[in-house]
mmCIF file of C-alpha atoms in Angstrom:
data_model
loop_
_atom_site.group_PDB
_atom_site.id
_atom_site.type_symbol
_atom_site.label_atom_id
_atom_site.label_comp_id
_atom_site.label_asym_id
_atom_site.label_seq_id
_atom_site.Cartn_x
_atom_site.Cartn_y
_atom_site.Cartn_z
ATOM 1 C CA UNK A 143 -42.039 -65.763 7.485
ATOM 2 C CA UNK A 144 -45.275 -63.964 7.498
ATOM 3 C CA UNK A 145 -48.073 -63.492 5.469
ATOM 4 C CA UNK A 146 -47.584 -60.205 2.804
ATOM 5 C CA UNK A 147 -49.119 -56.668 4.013
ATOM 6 C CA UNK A 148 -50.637 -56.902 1.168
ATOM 7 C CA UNK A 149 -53.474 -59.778 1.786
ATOM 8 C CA UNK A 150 -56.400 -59.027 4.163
ATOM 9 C CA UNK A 151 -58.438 -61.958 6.036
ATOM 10 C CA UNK A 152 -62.163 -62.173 6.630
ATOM 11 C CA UNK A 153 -64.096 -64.894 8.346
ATOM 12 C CA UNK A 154 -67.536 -65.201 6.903
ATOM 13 C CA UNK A 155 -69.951 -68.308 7.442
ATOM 14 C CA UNK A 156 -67.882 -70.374 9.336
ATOM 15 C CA UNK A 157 -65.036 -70.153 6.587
ATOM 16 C CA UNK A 158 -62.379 -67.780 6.202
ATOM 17 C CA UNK A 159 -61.636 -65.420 2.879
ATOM 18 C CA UNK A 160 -58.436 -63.754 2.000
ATOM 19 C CA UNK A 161 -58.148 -61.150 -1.131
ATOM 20 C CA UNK A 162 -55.275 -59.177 -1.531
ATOM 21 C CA UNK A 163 -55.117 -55.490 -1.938
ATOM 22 C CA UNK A 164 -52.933 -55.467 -4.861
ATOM 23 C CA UNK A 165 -53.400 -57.822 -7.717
ATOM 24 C CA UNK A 166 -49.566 -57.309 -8.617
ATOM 25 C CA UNK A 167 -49.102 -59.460 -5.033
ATOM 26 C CA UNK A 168 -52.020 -61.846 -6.606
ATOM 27 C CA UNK A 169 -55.212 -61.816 -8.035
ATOM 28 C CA UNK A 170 -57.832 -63.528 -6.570
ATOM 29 C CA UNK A 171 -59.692 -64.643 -3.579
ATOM 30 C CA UNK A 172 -58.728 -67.823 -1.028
ATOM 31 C CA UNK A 173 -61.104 -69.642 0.761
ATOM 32 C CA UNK A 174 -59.370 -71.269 3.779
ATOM 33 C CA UNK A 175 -60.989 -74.781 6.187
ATOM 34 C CA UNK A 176 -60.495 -73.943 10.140
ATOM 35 C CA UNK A 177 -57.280 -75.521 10.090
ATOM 36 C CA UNK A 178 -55.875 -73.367 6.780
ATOM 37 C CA UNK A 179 -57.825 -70.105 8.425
ATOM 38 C CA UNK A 180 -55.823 -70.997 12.016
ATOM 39 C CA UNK A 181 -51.987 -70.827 10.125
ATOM 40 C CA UNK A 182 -53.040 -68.162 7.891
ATOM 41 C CA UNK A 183 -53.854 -66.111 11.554
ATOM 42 C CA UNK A 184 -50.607 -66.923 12.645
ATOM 43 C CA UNK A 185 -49.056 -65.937 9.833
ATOM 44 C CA UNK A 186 -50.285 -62.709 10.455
ATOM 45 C CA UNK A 187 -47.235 -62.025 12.974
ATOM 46 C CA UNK A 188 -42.905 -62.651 12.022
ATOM 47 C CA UNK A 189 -43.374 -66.850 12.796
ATOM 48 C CA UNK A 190 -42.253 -69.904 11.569
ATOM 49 C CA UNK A 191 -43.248 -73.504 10.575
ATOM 50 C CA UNK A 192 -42.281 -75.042 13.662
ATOM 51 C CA UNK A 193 -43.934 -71.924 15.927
ATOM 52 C CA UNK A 194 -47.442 -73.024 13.840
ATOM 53 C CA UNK A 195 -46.998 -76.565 13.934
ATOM 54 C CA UNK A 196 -46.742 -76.263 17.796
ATOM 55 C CA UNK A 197 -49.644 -73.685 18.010
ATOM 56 C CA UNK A 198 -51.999 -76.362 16.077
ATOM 57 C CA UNK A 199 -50.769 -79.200 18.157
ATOM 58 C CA UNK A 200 -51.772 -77.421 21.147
ATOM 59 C CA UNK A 201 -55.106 -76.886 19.994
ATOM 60 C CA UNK A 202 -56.167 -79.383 18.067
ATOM 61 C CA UNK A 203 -56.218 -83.158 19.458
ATOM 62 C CA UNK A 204 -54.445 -84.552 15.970
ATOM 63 C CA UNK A 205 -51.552 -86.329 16.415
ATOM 64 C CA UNK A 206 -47.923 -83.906 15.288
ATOM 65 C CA UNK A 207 -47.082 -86.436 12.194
ATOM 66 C CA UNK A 208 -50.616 -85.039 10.832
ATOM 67 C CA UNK A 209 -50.750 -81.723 11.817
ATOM 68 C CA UNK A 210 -47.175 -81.225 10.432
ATOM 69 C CA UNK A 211 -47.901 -82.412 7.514
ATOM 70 C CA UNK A 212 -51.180 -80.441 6.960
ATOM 71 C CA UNK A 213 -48.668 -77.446 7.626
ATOM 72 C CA UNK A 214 -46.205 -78.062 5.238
ATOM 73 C CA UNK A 215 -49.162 -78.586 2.661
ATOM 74 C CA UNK A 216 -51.195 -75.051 3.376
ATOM 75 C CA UNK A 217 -47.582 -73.078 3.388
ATOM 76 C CA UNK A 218 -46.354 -74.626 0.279
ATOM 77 C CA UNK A 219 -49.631 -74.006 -1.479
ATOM 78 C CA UNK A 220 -49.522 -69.987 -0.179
ATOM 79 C CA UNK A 221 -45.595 -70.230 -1.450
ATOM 80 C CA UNK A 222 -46.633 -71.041 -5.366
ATOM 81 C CA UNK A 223 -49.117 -68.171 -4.720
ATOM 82 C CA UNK A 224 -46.690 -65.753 -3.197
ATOM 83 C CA UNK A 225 -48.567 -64.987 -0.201
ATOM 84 C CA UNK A 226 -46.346 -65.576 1.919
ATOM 85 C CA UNK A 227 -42.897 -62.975 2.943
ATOM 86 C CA UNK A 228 -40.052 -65.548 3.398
#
């Protein structure tokens, strides 16, 4: 899976913002926490759930029950939106 061509990042004041270039894709603009900013980079390349939950696990002192779970919730919400290429 991996976040659609069509959606472009930007970090701006400590936040990140994500628009995407065609509003048939969806219409809108995302503002994304450090931890929703840090899967939506790694979505930038072919991953998948696991790949991010072990990324975030390595960088983040949370414990894996937690930072699992806070993956499952930011990919399902970019799902409904259909950001996300399956």
């Amino acid at each position: 899976m991996k976040l659609k061509k069509e959606m472009i990042t930007h970090e701006m004041d400590g936040s990140q913002i994500m628009v995407s270039t065609d509003q048939n894709v969806f219409s809108g603009i995302v503002t994304s926490n450090k931890s929703a900013a840090f899967i939506i980079e790694q979505l930038k390349t072919d991953t998948t759930a696991e790949k991010i939950k072990q990324a975030m696990f390595e960088k983040y002192d949370a414990p894996y029950e937690v930072i699992s779970a806070d993956v499952d919730d930011v990919l399902k919400k970019l799902r409904a939106h259909g950001i996300i290429e399956e």
